[in-house]
mmCIF file of N, CA, C and O in Angstrom:
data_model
loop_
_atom_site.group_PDB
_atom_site.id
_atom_site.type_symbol
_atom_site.label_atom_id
_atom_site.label_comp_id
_atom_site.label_asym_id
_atom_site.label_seq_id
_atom_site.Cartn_x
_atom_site.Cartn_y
_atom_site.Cartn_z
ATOM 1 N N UNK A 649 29.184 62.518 -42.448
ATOM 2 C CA UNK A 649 29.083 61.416 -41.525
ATOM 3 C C UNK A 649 29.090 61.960 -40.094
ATOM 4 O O UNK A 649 29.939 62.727 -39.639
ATOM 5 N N UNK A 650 28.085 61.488 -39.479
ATOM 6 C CA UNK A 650 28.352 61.831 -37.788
ATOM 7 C C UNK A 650 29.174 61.309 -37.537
ATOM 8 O O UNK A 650 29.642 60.452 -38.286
ATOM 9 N N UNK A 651 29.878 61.727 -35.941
ATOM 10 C CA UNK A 651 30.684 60.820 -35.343
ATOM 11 C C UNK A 651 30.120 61.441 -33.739
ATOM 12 O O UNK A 651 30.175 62.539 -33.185
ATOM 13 N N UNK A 652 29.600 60.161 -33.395
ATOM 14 C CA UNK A 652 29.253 60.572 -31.970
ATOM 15 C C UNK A 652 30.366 59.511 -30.832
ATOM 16 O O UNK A 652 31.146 58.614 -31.154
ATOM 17 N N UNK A 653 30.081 59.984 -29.654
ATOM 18 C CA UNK A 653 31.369 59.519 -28.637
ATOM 19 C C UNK A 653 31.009 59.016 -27.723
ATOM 20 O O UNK A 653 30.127 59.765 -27.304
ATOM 21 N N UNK A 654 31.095 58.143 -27.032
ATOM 22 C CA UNK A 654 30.359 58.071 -25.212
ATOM 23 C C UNK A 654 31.281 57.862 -24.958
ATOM 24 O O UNK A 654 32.237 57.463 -25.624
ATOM 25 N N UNK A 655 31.069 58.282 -23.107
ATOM 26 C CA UNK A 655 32.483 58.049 -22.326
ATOM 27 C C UNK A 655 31.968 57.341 -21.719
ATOM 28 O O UNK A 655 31.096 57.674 -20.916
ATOM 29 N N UNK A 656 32.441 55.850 -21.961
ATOM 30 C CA UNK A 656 32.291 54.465 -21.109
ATOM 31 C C UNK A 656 32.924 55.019 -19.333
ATOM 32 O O UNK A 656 32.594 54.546 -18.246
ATOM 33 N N UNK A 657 33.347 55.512 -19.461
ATOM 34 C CA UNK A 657 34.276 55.757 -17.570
ATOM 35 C C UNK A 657 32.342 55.771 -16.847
ATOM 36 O O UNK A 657 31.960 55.047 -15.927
ATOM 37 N N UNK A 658 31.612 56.620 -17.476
ATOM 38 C CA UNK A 658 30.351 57.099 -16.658
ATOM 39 C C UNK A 658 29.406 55.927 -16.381
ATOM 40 O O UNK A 658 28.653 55.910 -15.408
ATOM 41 N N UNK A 659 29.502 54.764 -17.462
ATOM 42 C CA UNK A 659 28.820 53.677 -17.413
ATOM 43 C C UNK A 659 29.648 52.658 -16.403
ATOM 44 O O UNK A 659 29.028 52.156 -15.466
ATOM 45 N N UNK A 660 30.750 52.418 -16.554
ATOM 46 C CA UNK A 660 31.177 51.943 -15.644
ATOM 47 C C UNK A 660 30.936 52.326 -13.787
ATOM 48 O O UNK A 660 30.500 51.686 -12.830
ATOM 49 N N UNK A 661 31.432 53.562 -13.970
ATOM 50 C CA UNK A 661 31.132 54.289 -12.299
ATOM 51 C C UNK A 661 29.681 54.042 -11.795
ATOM 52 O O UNK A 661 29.447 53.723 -10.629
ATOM 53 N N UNK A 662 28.461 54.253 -12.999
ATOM 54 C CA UNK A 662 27.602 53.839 -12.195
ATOM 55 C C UNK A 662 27.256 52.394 -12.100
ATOM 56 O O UNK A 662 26.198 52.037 -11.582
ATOM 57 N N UNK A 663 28.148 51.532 -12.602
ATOM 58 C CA UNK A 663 27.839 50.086 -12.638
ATOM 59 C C UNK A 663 28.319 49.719 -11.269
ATOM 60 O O UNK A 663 27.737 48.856 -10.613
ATOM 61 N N UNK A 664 29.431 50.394 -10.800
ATOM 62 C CA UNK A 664 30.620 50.134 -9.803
ATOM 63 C C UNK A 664 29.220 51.026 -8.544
ATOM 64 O O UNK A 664 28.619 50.439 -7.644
ATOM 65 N N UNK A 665 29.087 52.361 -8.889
ATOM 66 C CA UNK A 665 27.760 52.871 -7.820
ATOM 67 C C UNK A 665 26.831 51.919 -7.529
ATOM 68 O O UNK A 665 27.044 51.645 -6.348
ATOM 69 N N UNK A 666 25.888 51.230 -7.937
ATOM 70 C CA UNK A 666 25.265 50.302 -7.504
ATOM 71 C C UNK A 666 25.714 49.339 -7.882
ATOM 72 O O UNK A 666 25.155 49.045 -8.939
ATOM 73 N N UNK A 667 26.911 48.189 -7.443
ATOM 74 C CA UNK A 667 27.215 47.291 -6.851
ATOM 75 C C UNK A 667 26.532 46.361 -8.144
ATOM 76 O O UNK A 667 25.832 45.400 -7.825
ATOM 77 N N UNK A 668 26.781 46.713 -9.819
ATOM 78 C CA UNK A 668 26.350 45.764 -10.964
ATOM 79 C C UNK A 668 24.888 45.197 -10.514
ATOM 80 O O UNK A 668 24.563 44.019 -10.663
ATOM 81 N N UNK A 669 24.190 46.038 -10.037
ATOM 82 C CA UNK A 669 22.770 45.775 -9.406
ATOM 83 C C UNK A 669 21.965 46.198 -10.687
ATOM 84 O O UNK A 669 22.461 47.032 -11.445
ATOM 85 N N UNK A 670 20.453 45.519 -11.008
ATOM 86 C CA UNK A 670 19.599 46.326 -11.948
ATOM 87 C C UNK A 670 18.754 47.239 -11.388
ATOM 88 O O UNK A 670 17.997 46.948 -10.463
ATOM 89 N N UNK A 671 18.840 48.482 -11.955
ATOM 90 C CA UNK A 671 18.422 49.611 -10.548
ATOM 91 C C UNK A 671 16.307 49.245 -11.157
ATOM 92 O O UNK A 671 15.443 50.092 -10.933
ATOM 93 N N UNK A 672 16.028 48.051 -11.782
ATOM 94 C CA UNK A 672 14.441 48.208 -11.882
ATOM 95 C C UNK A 672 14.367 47.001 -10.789
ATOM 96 O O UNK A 672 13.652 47.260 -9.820
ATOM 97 N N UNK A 673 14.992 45.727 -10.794
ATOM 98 C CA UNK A 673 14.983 45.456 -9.361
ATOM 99 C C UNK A 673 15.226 45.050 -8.485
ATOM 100 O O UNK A 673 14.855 44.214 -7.662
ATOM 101 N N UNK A 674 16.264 46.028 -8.770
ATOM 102 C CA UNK A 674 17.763 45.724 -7.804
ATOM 103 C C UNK A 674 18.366 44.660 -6.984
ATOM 104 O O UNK A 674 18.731 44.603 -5.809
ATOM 105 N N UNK A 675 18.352 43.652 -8.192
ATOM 106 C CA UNK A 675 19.374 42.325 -7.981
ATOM 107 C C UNK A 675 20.360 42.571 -9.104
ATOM 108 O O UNK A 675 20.493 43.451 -9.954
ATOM 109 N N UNK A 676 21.011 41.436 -8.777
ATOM 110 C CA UNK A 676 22.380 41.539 -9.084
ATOM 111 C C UNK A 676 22.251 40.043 -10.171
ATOM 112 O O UNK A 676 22.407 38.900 -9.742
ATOM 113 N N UNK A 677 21.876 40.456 -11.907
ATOM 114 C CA UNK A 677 21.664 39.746 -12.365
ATOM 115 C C UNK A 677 22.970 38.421 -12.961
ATOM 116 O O UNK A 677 23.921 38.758 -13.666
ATOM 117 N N UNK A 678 22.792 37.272 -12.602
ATOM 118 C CA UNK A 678 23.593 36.791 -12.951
ATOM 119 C C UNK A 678 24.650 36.242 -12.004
ATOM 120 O O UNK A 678 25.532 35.504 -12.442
ATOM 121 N N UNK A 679 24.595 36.536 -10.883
ATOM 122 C CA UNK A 679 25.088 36.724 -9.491
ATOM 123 C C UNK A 679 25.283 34.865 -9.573
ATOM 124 O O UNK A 679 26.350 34.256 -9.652
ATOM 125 N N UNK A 680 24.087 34.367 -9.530
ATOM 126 C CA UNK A 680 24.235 32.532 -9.181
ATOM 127 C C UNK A 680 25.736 31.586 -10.253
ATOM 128 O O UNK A 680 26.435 30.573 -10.271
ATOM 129 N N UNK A 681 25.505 32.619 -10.835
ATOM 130 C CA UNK A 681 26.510 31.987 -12.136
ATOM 131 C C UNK A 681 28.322 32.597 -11.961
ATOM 132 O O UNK A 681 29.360 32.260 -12.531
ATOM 133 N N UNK A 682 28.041 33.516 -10.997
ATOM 134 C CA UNK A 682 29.724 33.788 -10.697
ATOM 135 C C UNK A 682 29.814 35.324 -11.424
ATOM 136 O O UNK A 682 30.680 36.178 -11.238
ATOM 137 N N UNK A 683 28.956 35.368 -12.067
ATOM 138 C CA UNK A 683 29.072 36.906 -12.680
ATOM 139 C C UNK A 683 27.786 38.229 -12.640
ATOM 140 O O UNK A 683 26.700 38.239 -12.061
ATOM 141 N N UNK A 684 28.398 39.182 -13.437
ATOM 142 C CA UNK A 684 27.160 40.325 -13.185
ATOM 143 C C UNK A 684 26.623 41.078 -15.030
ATOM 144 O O UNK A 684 27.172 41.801 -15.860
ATOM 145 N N UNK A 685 25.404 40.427 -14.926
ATOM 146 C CA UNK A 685 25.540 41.329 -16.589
ATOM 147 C C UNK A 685 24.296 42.249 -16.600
ATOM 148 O O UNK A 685 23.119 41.979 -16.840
ATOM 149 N N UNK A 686 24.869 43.357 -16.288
ATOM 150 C CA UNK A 686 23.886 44.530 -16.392
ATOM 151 C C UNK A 686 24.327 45.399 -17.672
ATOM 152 O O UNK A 686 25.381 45.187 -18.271
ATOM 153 N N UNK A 687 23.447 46.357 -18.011
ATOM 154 C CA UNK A 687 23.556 47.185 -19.361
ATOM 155 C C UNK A 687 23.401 48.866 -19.111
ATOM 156 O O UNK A 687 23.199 49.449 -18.046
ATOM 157 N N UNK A 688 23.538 49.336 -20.245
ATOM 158 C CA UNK A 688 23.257 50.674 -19.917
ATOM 159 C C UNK A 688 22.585 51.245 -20.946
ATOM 160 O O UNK A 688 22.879 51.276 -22.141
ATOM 161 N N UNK A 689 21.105 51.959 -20.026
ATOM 162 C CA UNK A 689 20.188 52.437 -20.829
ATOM 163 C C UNK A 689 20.302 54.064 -20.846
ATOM 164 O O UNK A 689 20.315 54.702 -19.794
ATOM 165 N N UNK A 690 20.408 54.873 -22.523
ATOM 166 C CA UNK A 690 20.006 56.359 -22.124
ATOM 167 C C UNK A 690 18.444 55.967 -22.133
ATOM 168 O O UNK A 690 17.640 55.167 -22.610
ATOM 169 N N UNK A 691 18.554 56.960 -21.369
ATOM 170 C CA UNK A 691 16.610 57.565 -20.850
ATOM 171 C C UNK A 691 16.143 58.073 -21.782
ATOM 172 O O UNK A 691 15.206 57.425 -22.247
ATOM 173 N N UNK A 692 16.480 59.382 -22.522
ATOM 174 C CA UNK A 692 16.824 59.687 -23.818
ATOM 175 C C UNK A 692 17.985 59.568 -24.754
ATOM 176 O O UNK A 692 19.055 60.176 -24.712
ATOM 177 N N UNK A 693 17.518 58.558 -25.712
ATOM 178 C CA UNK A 693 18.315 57.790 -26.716
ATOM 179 C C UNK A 693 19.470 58.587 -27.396
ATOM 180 O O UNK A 693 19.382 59.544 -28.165
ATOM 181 N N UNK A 694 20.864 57.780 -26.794
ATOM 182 C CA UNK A 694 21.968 58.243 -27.445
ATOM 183 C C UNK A 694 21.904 59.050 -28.509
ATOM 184 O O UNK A 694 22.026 60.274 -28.462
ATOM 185 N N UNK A 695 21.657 58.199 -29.776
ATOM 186 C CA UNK A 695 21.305 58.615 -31.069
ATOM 187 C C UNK A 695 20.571 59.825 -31.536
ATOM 188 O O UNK A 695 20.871 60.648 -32.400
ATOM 189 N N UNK A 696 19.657 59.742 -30.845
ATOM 190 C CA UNK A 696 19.094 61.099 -30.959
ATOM 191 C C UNK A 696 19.542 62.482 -29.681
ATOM 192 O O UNK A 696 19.447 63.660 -30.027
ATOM 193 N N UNK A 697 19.784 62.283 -28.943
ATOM 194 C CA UNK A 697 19.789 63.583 -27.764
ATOM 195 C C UNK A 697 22.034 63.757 -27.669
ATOM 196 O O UNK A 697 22.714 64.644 -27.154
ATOM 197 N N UNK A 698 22.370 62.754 -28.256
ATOM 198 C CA UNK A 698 23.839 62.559 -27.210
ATOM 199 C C UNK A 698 24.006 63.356 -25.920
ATOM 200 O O UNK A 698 24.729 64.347 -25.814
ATOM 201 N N UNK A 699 23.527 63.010 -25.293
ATOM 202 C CA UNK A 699 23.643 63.206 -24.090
ATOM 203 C C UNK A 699 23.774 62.186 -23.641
ATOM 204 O O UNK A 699 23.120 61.178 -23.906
ATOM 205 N N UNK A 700 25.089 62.362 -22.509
ATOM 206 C CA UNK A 700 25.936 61.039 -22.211
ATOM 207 C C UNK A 700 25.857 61.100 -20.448
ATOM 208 O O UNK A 700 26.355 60.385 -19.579
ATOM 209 N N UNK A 701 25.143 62.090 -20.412
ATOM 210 C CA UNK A 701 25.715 62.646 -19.252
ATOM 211 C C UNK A 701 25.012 61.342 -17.750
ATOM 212 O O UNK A 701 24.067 60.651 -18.132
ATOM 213 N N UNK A 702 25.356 61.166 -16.640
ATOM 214 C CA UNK A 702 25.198 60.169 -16.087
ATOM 215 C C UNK A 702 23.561 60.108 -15.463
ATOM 216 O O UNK A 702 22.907 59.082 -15.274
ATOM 217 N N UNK A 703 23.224 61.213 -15.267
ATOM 218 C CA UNK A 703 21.308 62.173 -15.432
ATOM 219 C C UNK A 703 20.375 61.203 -16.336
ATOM 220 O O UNK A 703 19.194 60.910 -16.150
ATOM 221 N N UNK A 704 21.364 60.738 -17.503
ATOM 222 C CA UNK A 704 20.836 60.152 -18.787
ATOM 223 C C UNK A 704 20.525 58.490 -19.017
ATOM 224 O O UNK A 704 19.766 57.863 -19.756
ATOM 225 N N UNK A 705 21.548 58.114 -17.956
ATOM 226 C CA UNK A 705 21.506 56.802 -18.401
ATOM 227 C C UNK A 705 21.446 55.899 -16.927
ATOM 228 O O UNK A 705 22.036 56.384 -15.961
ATOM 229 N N UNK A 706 20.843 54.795 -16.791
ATOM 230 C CA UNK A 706 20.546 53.844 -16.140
ATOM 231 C C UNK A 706 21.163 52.428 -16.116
ATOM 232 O O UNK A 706 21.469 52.137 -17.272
ATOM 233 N N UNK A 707 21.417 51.594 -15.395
ATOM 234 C CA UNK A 707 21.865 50.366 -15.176
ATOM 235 C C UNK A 707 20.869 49.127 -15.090
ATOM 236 O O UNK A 707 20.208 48.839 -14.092
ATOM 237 N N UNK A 708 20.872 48.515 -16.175
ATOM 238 C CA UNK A 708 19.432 47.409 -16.132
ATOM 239 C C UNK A 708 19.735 45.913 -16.691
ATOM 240 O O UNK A 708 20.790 45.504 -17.176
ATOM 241 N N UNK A 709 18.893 45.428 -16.551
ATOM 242 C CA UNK A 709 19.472 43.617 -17.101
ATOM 243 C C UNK A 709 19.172 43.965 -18.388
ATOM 244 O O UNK A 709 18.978 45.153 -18.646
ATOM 245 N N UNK A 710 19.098 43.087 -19.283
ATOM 246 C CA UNK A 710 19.523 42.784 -20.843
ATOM 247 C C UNK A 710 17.858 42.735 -21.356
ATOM 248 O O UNK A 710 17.358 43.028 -22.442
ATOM 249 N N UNK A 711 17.335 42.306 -20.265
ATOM 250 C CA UNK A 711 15.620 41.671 -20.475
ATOM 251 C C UNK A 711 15.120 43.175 -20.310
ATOM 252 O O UNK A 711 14.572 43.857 -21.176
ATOM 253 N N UNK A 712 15.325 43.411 -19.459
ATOM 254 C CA UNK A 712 14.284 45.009 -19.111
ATOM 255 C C UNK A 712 14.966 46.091 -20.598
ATOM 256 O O UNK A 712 14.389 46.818 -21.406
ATOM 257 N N UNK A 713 16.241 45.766 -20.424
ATOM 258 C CA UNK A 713 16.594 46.883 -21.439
ATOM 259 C C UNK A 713 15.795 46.587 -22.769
ATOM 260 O O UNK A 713 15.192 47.500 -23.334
ATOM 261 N N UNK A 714 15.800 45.123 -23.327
ATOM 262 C CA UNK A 714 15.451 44.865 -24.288
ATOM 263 C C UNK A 714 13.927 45.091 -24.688
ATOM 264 O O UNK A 714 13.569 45.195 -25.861
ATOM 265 N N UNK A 715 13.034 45.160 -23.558
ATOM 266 C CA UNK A 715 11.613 45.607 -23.722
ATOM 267 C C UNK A 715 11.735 47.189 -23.661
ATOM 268 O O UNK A 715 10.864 47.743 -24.332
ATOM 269 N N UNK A 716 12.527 47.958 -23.075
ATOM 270 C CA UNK A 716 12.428 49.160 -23.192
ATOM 271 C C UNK A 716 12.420 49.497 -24.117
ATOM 272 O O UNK A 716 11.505 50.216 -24.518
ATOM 273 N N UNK A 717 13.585 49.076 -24.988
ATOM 274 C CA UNK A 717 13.684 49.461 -26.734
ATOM 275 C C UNK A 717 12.767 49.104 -28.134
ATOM 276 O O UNK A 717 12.718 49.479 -29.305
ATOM 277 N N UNK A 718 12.023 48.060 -27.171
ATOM 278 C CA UNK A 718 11.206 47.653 -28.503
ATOM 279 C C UNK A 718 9.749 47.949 -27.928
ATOM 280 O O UNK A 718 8.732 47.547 -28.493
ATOM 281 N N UNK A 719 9.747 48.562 -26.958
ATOM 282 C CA UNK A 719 8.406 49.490 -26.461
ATOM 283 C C UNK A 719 7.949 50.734 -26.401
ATOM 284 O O UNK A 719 6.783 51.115 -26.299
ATOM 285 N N UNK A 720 9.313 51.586 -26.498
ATOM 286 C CA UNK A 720 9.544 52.743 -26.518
ATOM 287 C C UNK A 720 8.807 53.604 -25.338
ATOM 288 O O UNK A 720 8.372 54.722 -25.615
ATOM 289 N N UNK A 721 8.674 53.072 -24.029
ATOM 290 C CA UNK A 721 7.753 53.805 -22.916
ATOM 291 C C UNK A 721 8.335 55.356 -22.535
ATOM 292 O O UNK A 721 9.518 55.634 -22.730
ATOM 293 N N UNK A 722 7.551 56.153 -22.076
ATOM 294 C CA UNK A 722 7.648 57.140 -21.662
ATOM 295 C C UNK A 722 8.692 57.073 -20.033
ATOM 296 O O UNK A 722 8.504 56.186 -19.201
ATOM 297 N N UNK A 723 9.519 57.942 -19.895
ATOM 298 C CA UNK A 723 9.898 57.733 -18.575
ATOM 299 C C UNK A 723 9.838 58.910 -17.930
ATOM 300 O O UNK A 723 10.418 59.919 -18.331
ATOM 301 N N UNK A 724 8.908 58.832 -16.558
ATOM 302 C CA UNK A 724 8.422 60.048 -15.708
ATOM 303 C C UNK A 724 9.529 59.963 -14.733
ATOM 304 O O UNK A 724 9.588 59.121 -13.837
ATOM 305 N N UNK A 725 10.549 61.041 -15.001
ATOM 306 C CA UNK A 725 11.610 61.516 -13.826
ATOM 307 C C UNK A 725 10.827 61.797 -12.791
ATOM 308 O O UNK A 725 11.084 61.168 -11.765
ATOM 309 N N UNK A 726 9.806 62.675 -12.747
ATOM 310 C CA UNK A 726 9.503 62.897 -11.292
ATOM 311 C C UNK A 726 8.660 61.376 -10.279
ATOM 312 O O UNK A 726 8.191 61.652 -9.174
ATOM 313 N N UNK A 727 8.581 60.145 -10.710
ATOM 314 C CA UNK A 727 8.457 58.736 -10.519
ATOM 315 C C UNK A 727 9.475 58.017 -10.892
ATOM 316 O O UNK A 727 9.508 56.787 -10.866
ATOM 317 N N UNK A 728 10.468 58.844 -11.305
ATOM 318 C CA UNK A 728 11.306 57.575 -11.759
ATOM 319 C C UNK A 728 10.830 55.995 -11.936
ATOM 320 O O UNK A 728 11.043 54.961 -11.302
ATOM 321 N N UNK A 729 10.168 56.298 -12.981
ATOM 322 C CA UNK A 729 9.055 54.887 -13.870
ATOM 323 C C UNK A 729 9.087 54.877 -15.420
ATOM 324 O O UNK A 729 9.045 55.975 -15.975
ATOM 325 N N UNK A 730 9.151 53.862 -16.107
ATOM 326 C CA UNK A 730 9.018 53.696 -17.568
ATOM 327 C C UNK A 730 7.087 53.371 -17.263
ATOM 328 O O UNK A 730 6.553 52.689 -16.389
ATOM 329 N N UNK A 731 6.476 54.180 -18.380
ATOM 330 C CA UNK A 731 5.511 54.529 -18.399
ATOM 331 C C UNK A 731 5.241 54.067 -19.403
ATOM 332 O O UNK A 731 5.775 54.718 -20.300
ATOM 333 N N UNK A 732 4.318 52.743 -20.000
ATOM 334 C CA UNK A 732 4.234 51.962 -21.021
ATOM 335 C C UNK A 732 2.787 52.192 -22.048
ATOM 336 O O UNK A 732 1.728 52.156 -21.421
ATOM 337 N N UNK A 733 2.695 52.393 -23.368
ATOM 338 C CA UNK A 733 1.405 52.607 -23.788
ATOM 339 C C UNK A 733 0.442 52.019 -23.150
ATOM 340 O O UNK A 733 -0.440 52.778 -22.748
ATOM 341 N N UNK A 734 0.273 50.440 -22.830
ATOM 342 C CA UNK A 734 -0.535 49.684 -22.136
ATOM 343 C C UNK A 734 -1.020 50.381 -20.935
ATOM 344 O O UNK A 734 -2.209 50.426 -20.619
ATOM 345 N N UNK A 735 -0.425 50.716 -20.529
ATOM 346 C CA UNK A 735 -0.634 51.524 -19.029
ATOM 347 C C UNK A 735 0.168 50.393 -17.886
ATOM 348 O O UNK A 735 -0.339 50.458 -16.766
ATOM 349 N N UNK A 736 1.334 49.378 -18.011
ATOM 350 C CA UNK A 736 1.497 49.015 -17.416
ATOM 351 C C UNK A 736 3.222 49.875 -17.041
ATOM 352 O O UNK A 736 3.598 50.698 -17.875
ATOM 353 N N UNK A 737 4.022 49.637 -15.949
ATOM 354 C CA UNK A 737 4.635 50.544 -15.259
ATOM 355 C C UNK A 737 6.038 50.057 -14.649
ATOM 356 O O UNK A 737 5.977 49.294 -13.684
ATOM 357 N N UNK A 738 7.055 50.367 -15.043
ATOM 358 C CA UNK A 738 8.276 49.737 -14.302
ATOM 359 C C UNK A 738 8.937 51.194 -14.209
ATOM 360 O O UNK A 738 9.422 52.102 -14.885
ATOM 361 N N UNK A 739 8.532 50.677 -12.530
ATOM 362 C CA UNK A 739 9.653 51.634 -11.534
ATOM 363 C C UNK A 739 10.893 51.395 -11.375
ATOM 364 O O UNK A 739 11.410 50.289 -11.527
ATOM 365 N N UNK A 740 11.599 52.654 -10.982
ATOM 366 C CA UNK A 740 13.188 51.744 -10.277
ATOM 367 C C UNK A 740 13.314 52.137 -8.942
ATOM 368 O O UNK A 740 13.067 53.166 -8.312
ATOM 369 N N UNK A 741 13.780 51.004 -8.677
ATOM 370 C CA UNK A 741 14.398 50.769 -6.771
ATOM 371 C C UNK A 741 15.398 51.535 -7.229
ATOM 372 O O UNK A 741 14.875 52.513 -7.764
ATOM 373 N N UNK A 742 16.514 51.596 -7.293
ATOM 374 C CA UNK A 742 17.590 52.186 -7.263
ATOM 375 C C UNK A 742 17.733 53.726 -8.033
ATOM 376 O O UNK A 742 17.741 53.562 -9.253
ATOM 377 N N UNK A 743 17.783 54.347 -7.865
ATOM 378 C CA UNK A 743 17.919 56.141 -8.636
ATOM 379 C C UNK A 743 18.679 57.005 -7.927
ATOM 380 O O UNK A 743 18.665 58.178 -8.300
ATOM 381 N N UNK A 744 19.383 56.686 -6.933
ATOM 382 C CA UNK A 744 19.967 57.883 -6.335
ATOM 383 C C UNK A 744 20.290 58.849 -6.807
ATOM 384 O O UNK A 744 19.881 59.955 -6.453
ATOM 385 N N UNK A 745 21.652 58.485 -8.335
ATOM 386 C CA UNK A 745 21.884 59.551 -9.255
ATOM 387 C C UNK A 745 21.497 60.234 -9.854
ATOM 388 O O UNK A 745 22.168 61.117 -10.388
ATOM 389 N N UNK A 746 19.675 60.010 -10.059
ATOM 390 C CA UNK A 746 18.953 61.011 -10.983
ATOM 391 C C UNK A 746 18.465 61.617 -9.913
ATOM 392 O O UNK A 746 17.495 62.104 -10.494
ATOM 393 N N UNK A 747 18.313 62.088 -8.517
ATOM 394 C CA UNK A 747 17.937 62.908 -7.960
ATOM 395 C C UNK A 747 18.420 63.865 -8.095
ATOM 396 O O UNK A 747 19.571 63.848 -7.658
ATOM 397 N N UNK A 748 18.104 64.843 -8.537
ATOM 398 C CA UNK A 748 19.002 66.563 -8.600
ATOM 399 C C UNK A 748 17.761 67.201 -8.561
ATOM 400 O O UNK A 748 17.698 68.430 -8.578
#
C-alpha cells in the first residue's frame, strides 16, 4: 500500500500569500457571500509526481480547478498558462511563487 503525505501548512501559506485570491483571475471567489473558496492545484499531479513542494501547486476556484482535471492541459511554466488540446489558453495573473 502507498502512503503518500501533503503538508497542508504550504497550501495554506500560499492561500494566506495571495490574499484567498484565484491566481487565474485574481478575484477573490466568493468574497460577495462573506467568504473565500479557493483550492489547490498540483501542476504536476500529486498522485503521480508527490511533489508537494509550493513550485508545484497553485491557488484556483473550484470551476477552473475542475476543468483542469477533466481536461488534462499542458502547463507552460515559462507562460505560466494551462495550455488546452483545443488550443484555447488560461493564464495566471498571479505567479509570483513560481518565479525561480
Amino acid at each position: 500500500m502507498k502512503y503518500r503525505k501533503i503538508d497542508r501548512s504550504i497550501i495554506r501559506m500560499l492561500k494566506v500569500f495571495y490574499d484567498y485570491r484565484d491566481e487565474i483571475s485574481g478575484e477573490k471567489i466568493g468574497e460577495q457571500y462573506g467568504d473565500s473558496v479557493v483550492e489547490a492545484h498540483h501542476i504536476d499531479y500529486f498522485t503521480t509526481s508527490q511533489n508537494n513542494d509550493s513550485t508545484n501547486i497553485i491557488i484556483i476556484s473550484p470551476n477552473y480547478h475542475r476543468i483542469i482535471h477533466k481536461n488534462n492541459p499542458f502547463f507552460n511554466r515559462k507562460k505560466f498558462q494551462f495550455e488546452f488540446a483545443n488550443g484555447e489558453v488560461l493564464k495566471l495573473k498571479l505567479y509570483e511563487h513560481l518565479k525561480v
